[in-house]
Coordinates of C-alpha atoms and ligand atoms in Angstrom, one line a residue:
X99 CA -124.5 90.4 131.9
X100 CA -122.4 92.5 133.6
X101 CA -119.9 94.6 131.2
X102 CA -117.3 96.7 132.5
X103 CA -113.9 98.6 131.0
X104 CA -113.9 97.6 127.3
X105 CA -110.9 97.9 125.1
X106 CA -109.6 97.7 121.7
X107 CA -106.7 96.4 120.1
X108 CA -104.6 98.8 118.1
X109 CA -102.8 96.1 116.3
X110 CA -102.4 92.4 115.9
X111 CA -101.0 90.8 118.7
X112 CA -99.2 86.9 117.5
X113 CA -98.4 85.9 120.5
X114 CA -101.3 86.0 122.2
X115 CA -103.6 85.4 119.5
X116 CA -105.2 88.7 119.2
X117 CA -106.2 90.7 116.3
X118 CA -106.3 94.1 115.8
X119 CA -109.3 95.6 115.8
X120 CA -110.7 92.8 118.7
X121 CA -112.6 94.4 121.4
X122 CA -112.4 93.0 125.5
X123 CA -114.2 93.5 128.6
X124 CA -111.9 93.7 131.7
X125 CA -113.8 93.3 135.3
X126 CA -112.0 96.1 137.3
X127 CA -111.5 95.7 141.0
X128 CA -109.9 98.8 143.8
X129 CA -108.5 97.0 146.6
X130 CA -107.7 99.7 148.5
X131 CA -110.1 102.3 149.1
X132 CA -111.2 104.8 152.6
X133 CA -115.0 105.6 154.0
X134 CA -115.6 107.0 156.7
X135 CA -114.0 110.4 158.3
X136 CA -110.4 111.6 159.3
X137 CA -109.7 115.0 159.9
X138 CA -110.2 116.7 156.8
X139 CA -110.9 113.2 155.0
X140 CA -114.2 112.1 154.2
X141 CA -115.5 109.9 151.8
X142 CA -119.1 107.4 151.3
X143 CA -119.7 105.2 148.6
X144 CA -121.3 108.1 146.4
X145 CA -118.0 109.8 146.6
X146 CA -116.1 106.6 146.2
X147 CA -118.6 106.5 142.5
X148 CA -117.8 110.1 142.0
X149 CA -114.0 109.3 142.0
X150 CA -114.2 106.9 139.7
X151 CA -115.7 109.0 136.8
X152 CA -113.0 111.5 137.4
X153 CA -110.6 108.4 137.1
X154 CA -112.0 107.5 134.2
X155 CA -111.7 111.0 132.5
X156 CA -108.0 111.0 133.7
X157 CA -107.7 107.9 131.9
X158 CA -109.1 109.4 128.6
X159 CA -106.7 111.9 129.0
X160 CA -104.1 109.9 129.0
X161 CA -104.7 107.3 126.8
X162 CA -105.0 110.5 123.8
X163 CA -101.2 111.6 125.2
X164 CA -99.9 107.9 124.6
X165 CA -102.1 107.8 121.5
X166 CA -100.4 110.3 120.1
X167 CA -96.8 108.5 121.2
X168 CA -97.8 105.5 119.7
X169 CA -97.1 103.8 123.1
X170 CA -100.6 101.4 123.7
X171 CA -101.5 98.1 122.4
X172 CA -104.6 98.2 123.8
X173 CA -107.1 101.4 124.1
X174 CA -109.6 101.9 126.6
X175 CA -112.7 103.0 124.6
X176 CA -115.5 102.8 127.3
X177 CA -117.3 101.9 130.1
X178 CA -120.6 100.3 130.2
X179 CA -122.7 99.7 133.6
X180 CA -123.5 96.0 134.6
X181 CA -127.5 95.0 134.2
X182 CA -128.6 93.2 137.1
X183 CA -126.8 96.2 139.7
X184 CA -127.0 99.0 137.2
X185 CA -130.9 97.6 137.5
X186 CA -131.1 97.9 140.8
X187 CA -129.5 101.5 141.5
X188 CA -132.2 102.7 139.3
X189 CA -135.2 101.3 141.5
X190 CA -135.1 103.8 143.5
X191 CA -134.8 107.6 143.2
X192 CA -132.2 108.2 145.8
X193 CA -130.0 105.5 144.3
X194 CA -130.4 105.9 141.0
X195 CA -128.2 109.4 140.6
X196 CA -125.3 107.1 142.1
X197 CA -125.3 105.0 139.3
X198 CA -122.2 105.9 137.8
X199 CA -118.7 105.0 138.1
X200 CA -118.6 101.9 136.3
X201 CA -114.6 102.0 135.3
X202 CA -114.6 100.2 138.2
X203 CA -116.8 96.8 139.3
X204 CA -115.9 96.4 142.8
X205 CA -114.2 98.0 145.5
X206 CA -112.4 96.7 149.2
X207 CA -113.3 99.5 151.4
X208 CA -111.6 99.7 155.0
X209 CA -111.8 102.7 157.9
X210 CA -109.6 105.1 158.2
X211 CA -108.0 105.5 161.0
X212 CA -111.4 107.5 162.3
X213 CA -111.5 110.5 164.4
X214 CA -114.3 108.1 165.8
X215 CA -111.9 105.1 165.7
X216 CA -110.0 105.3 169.2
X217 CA -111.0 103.4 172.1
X218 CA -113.0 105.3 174.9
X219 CA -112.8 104.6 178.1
X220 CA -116.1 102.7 178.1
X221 CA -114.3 99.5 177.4
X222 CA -115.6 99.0 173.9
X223 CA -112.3 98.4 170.9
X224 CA -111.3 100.9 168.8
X225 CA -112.8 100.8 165.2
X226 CA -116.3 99.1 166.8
X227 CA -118.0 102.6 165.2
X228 CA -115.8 102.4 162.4
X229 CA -116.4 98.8 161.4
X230 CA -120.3 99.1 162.0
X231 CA -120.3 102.0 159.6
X232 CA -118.3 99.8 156.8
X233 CA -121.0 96.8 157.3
X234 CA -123.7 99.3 157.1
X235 CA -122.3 100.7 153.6
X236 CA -121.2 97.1 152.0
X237 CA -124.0 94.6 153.1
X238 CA -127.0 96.3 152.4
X239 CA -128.3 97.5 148.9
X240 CA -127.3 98.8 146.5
X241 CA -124.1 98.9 147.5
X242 CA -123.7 95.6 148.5
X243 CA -123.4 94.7 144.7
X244 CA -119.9 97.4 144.6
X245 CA -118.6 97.2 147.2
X246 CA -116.6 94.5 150.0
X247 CA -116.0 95.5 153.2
X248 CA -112.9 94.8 155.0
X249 CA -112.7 95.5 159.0
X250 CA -110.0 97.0 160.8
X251 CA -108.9 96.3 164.9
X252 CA -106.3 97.7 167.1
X253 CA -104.3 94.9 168.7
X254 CA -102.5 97.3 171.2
X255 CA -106.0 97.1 172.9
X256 CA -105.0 94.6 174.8
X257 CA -102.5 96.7 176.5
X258 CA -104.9 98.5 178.4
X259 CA -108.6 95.8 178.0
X260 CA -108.6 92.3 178.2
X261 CA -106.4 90.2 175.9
X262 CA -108.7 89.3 173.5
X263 CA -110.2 92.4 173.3
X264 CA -109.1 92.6 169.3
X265 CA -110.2 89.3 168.6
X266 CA -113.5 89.7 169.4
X267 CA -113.8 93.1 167.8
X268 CA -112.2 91.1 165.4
X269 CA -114.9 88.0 165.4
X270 CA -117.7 90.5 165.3
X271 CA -116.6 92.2 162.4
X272 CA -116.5 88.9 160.3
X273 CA -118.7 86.6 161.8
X274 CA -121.7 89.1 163.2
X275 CA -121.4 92.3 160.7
X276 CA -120.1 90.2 157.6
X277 CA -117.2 92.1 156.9
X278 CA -114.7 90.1 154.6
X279 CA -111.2 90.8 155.2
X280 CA -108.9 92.8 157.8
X281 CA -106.8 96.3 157.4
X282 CA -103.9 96.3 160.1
X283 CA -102.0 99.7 160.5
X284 CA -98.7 99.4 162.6
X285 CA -97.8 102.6 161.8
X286 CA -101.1 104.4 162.4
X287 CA -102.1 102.4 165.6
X288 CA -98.3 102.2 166.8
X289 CA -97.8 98.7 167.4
X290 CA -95.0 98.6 164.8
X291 CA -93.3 97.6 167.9
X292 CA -95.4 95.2 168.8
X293 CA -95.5 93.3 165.4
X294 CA -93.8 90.0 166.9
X295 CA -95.5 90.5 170.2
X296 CA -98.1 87.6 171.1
X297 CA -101.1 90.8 170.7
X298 CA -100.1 90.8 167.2
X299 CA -99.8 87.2 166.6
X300 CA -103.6 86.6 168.5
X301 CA -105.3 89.1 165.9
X302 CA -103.0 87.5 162.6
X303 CA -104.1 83.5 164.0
X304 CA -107.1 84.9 164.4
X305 CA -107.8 85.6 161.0
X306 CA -105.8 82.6 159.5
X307 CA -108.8 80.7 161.1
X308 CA -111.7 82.5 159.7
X309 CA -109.8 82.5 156.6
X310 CA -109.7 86.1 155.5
X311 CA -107.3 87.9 153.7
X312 CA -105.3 90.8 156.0
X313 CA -104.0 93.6 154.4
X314 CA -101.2 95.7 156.3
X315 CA -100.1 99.2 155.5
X316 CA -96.4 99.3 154.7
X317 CA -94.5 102.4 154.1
X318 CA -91.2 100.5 153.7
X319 CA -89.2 97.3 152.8
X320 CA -88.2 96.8 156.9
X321 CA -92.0 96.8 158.1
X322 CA -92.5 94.4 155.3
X323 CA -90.1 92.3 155.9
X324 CA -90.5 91.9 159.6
X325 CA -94.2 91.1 158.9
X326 CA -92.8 88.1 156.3
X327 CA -90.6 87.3 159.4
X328 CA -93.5 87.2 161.6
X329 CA -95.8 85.0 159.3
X330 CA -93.0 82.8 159.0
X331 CA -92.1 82.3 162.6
X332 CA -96.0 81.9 163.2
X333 CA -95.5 78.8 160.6
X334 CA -93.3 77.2 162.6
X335 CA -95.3 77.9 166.4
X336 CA -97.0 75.0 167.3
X337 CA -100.3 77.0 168.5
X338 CA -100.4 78.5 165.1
X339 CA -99.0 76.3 162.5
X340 CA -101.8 74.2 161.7
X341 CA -103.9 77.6 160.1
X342 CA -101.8 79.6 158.9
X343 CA -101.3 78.0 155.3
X344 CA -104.6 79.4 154.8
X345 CA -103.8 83.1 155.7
X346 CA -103.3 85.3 152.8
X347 CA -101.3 88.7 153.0
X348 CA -101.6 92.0 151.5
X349 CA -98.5 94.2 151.3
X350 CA -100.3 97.7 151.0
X351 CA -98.3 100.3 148.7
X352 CA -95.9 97.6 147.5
X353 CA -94.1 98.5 150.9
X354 CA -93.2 101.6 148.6
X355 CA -90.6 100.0 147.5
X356 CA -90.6 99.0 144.1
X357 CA -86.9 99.2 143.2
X358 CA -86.2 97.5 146.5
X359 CA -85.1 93.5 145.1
X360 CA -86.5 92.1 148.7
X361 CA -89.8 93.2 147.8
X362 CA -89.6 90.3 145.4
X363 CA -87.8 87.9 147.4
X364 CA -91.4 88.4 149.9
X365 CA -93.6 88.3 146.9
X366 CA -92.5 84.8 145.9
X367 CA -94.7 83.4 148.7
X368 CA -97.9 82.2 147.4
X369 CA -99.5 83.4 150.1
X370 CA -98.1 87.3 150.2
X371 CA -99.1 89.8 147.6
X372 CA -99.1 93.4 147.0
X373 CA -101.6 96.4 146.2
X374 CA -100.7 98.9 143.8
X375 CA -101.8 101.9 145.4
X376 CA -99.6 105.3 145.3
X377 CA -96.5 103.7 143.0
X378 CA -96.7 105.7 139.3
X379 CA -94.5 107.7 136.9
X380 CA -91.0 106.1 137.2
X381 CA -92.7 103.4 139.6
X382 CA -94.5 101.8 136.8
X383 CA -91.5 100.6 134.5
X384 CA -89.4 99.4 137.6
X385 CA -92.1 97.4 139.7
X386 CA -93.5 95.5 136.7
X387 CA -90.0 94.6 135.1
X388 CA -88.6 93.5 138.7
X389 CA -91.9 91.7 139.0
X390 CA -92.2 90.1 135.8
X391 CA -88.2 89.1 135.8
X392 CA -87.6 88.5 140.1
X393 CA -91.2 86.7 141.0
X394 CA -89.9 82.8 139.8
X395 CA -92.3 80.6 141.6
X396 CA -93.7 77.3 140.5
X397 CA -96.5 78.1 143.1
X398 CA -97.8 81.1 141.3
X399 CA -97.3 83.3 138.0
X400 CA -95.5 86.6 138.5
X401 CA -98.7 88.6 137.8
X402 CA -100.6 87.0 140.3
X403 CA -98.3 88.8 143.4
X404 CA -100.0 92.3 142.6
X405 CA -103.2 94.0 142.8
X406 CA -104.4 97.3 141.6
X407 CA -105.2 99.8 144.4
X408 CA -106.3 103.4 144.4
X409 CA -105.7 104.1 148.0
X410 CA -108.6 107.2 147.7
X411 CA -109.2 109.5 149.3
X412 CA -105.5 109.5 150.3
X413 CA -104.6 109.7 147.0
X414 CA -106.6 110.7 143.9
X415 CA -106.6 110.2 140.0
X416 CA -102.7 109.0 140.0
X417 CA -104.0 105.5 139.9
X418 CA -104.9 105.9 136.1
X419 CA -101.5 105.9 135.1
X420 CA -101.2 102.1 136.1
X421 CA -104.3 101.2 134.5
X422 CA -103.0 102.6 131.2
X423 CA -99.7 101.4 131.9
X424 CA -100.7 98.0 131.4
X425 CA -102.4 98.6 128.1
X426 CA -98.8 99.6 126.7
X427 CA -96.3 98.5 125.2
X428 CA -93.9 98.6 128.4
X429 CA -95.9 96.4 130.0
X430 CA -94.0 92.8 130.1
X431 CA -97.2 90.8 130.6
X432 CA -100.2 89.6 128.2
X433 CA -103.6 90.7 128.6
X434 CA -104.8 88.0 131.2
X435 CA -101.4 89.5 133.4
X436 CA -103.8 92.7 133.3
X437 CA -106.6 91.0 134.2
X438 CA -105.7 89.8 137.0
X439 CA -103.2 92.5 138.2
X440 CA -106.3 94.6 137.5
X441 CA -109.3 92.4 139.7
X442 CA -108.8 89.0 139.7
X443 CA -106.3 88.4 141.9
X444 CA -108.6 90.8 144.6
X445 CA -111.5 88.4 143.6
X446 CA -109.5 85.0 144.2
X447 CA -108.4 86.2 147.8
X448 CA -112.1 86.7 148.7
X449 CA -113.4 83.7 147.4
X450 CA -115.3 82.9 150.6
X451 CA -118.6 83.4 150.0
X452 CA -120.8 86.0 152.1
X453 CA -121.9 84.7 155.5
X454 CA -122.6 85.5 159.3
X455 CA -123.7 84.0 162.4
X456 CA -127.2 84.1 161.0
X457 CA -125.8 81.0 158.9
X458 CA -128.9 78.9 158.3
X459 CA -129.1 75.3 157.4
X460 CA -131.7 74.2 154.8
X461 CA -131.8 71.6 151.9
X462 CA -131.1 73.0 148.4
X463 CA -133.8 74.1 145.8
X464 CA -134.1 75.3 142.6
X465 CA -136.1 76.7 139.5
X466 CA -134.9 76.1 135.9
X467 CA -136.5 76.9 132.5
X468 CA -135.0 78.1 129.1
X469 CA -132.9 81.0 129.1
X470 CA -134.2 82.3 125.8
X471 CA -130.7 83.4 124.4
X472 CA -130.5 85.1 127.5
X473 CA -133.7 87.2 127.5
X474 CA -135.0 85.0 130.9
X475 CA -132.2 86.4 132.6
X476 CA -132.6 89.9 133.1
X477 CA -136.9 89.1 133.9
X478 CA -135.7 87.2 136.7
X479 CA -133.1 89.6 137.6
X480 CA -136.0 92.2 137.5
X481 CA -137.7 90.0 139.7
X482 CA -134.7 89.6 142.3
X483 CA -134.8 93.1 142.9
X484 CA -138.4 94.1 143.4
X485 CA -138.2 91.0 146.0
X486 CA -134.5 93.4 147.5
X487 CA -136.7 96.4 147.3
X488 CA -139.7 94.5 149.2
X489 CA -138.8 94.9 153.2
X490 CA -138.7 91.4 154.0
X491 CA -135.1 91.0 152.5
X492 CA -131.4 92.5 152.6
X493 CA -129.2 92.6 149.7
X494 CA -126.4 91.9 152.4
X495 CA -123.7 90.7 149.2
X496 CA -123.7 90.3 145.3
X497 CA -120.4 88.0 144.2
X498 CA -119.5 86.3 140.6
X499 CA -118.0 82.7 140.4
X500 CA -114.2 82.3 139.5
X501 CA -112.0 80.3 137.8
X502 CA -109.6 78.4 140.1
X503 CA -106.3 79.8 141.2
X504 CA -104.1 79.6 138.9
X505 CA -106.1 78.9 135.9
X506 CA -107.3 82.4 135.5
X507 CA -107.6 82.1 131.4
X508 CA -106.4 84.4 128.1
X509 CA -109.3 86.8 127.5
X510 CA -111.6 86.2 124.9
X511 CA -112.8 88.5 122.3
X512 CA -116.6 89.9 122.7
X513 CA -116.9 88.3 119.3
X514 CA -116.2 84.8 120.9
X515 CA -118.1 86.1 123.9
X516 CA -115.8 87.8 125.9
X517 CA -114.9 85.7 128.7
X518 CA -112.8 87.4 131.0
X519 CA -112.5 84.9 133.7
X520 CA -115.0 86.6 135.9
X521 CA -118.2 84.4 135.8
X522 CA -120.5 87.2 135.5
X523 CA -123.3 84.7 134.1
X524 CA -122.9 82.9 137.8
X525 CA -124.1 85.5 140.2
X526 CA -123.8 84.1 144.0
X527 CA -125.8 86.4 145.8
X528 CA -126.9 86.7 150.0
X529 CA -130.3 87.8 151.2
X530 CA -130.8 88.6 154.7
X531 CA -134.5 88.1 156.8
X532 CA -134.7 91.3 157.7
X533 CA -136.7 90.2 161.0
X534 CA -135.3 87.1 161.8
X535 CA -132.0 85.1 161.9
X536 CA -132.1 83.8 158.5
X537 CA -129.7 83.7 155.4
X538 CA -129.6 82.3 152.1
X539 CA -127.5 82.2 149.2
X540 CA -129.1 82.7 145.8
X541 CA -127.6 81.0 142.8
X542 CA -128.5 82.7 139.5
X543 CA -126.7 81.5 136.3
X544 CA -126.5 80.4 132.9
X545 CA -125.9 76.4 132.3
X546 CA -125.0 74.9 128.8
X547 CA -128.1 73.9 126.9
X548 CA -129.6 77.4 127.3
X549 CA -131.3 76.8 130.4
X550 CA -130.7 79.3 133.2
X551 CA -131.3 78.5 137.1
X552 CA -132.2 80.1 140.3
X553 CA -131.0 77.7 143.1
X554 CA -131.8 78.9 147.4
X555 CA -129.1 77.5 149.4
X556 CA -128.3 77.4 153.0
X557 CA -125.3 79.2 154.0
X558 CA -123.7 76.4 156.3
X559 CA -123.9 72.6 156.3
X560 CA -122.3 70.6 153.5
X561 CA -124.9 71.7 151.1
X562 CA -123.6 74.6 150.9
X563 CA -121.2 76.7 148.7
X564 CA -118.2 77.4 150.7
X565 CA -116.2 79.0 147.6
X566 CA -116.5 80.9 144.6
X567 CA -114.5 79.1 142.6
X568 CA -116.1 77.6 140.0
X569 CA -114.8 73.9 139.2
X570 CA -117.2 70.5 140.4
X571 CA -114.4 69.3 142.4
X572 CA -114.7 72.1 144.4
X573 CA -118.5 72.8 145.0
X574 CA -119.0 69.7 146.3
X575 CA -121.2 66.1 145.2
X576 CA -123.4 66.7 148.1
X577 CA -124.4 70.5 146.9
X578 CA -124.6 69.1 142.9
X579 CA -126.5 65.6 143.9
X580 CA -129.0 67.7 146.4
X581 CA -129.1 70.3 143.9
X582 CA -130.1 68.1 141.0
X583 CA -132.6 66.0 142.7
X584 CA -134.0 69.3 144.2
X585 CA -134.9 70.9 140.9
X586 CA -138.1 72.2 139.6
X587 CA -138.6 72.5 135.6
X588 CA -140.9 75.4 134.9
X589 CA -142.4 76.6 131.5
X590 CA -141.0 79.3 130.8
X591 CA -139.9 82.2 132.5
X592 CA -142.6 83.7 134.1
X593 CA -143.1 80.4 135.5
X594 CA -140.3 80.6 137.3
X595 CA -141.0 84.5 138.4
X596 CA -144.2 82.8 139.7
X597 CA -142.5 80.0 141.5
X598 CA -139.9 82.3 142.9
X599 CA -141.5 82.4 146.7
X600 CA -141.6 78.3 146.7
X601 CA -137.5 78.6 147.2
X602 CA -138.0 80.4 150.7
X603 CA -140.2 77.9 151.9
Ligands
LIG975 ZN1 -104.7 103.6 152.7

């Protein structure tokens, strides 16, 4: 089971059925986070880990200030580490003192803008190094189970290379190094006045079509709303329309504008949202009132628009002051409101699961046997990761099912189970041949009846899983009928430990 940020209510709560006293687990996720090097900036996935212990001590500290004001509803009381990763950072020696840092579950990581990033003159695009080191971070263990890595390009590249220069850094970064998502910086890689220019458009079609989330710095409300005007133009344009319903779009920093009313006029798009990073103080009360009162949609609750960011190494512990925020009384929205604005949201936009041109076609298989009350589970989860620490595999990605959009559900109590929306009982994970093109997706979760299941599946074809969201209609008859007739009943657990190498075959 994977456990996370657990807090308490301080008092009953009618309305949304809550009872003082109630404890709930909340799955945390930081959309917007730095590796890599800039000038005096530096930061790798242990430093990303070390952050977020002093972000949770900045938290305890604050939560005894607005203890003391009588301010929260909910307190934060602790953190606990997730088994099956937690497990796996302590395998090894040199991973194990990185297991900390558990406030938070998962975290988008994107370059900075390098001091490797620009393009030499040998032809290559900028970011190449830049994305390579991402993919080397966030698709191999252990930190493949933390952390998503989103690519960045230059589309002014194609001033001075070939016109598609972008795209294809762009292509390699998704398809080849499995990076999941795309950071554009107009400001940073000055083609803020190039954002309606056809280099622009290439790189945003581009990524409508491998349907991946982009995320665009934005300093103000003009840069954000000439990139609204330029999504909507593109919606129009015959050589684009026919994608780009698909392409969702981050608005980093709130465009720093939370008091500006057009942020929320943007925001009403289903497809445009809005990371939290560097708003707090006197930003808090303003963006989540205009939010909760300006974001009328029938296409998407008001929540569902934002996403919590820390923007490190940028910026540092300010982030904790939203976190807490929404445990307050201030906060205008219910406790599934902070579960999403806190990680699900950030989860739903990268619903595509894990894969790369090593794609591999193969029929379904899979292992069942009695969960035990849950006891089966973390043996074969012990067994998963000797077979990642073995050298024939690559941890390359670790997801959890989801609800469907917009059907993310009230939090439950732990004492009804405490199910957050986050399917942490479903874990969808990829492992990479580490000497041959070949990936599969392994299934590991808990079905009703107490019976738990490891399923292998391809990663292309129409037996496979092409989301994470977890409802039959979307998974596919083919997948369930395949999977079904494919399925192997063992004894009991070890059994199924045993019959573990059969699924590769
Ligand atoms: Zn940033």
């Amino acid at each position: 089971m994977i456990v996370m940020l657990i807090v308490r209510a301080l008092e009953d709560i009618p309305n949304q059925g809550i009872m003082k006293g109630e404890t709930f687990r909340l799955y945390i996720v930081d959309t917007h986070h730095h590796m890599g090097r800039e000038k005096s900036h530096r930061n790798t996935p242990g430093g990303a880990y070390d952050f977020y212990q002093l972000l949770w001590f900045e938290m305890k500290r604050l939560v005894q200030r607005a203890l003391s004001d009588d301010n929260l509803l909910f307190e934060p009381i602790e953190t606990i580490a997730p088994s099956f990763p937690s497990m796996m950072f302590d395998s090894r020696k040199s991973w194990k003192r990185m297991n900390h840092g558990w406030l938070v579950d998962r975290t988008i990581v994107f370059p900075y803008s390098d001091d490797y990033s620009k393009r030499g003159d040998n032809g290559e695009p900028s970011f190449k190094i830049s994305n390579d080191k991402i993919a080397g971070w966030t698709t191999r263990a252990p930190h493949s189970s933390r952390l998503i890595g989103f690519g960045r390009v230059d589309p002014t590249d194609a001033k001075s290379g070939p016109a598609d220069i972008a795209v294809k850094e762009l292509d390699r970064a998704i398809l080849d190094l499995g990076l999941r998502g795309l950071k554009l910086h107009p400001l940073a890689q000055l083609f803020i006045d190039d954002l309606e220019d056809d280099i622009t458009k290439r790189v945003l079609h581009r990524a409508a079509e491998l349907q991946i989330p982009v995320i665009f710095d934005t300093r103000n409300m003009r840069t954000a709303i000439r990139i609204k005007k330029i999504i909507d133009i593109m919606r129009e344009e015959e050589a684009y329309s026919s994608v780009m319903s698909g392409l969702n779009i981050i608005l980093a920093h709130c465009g720093m504008s939370p008091g500006d009313p057009k942020l929320y006029d943007i925001l009403k798009d289903p497809n445009f949202s809005a990371d939290t990073s560097t708003l707090h103080d006197q930003d808090l009360p303003l963006l989540f009132e205009m939010a909760s009162t300006r974001i009328k949609s029938s296409a998407k609750r008001w929540s569902e628009s934002l996403l919590f960011g820390t923007d490190y190494s940028f910026l540092s512990v300010q982030a904790a002051e939203l976190i807490i925020y929404t445990f307050s009384r201030n906060f205008p929205g219910t406790l599934a409101d902070t579960q999403r604005i806190l990680g699900g949201n950030a989860l739903s936009l990268i619903q595509r699961p894990f894969r790369t041109t090593r794609k591999t076609k193969r029929s379904p298989r899979q292992l069942a046997c009695t969960n035990d009350g849950g006891t089966s589970r973390a043996v074969v989860e012990r067994a998963l990761i000797s077979l990642i620490r073995s050298k024939e595999w690559e941890l390359s990605s670790m997801d959890t099912m989801l609800p469907p959009k917009q059907t993310w559900p009230q939090p439950l109590p732990e004492n009804k189970g405490g199910f957050n929306g986050v399917y942490t009982n479903s874990i969808l994970t990829t492992l990479q041949a580490k000497d041959m093109d070949y990936e599969l997706h392994l299934w590991l979760r808990d079905n009703p009846g107490d019976i738990l299941t490891l399923a292998a599946l391809g990663t292309k074809g129409e037996d496979a899983l092409t989301t994470t969201e977890y409802a039959t209609h979307r998974i596919g008859e083919c997948l369930i009928e395949e999977l079904t007739k494919n399925t192997r009943h063992e004894r009991d657990v070890s059994s199924l430990v045993d019959s573990i190498p059969k699924l590769f075959g």
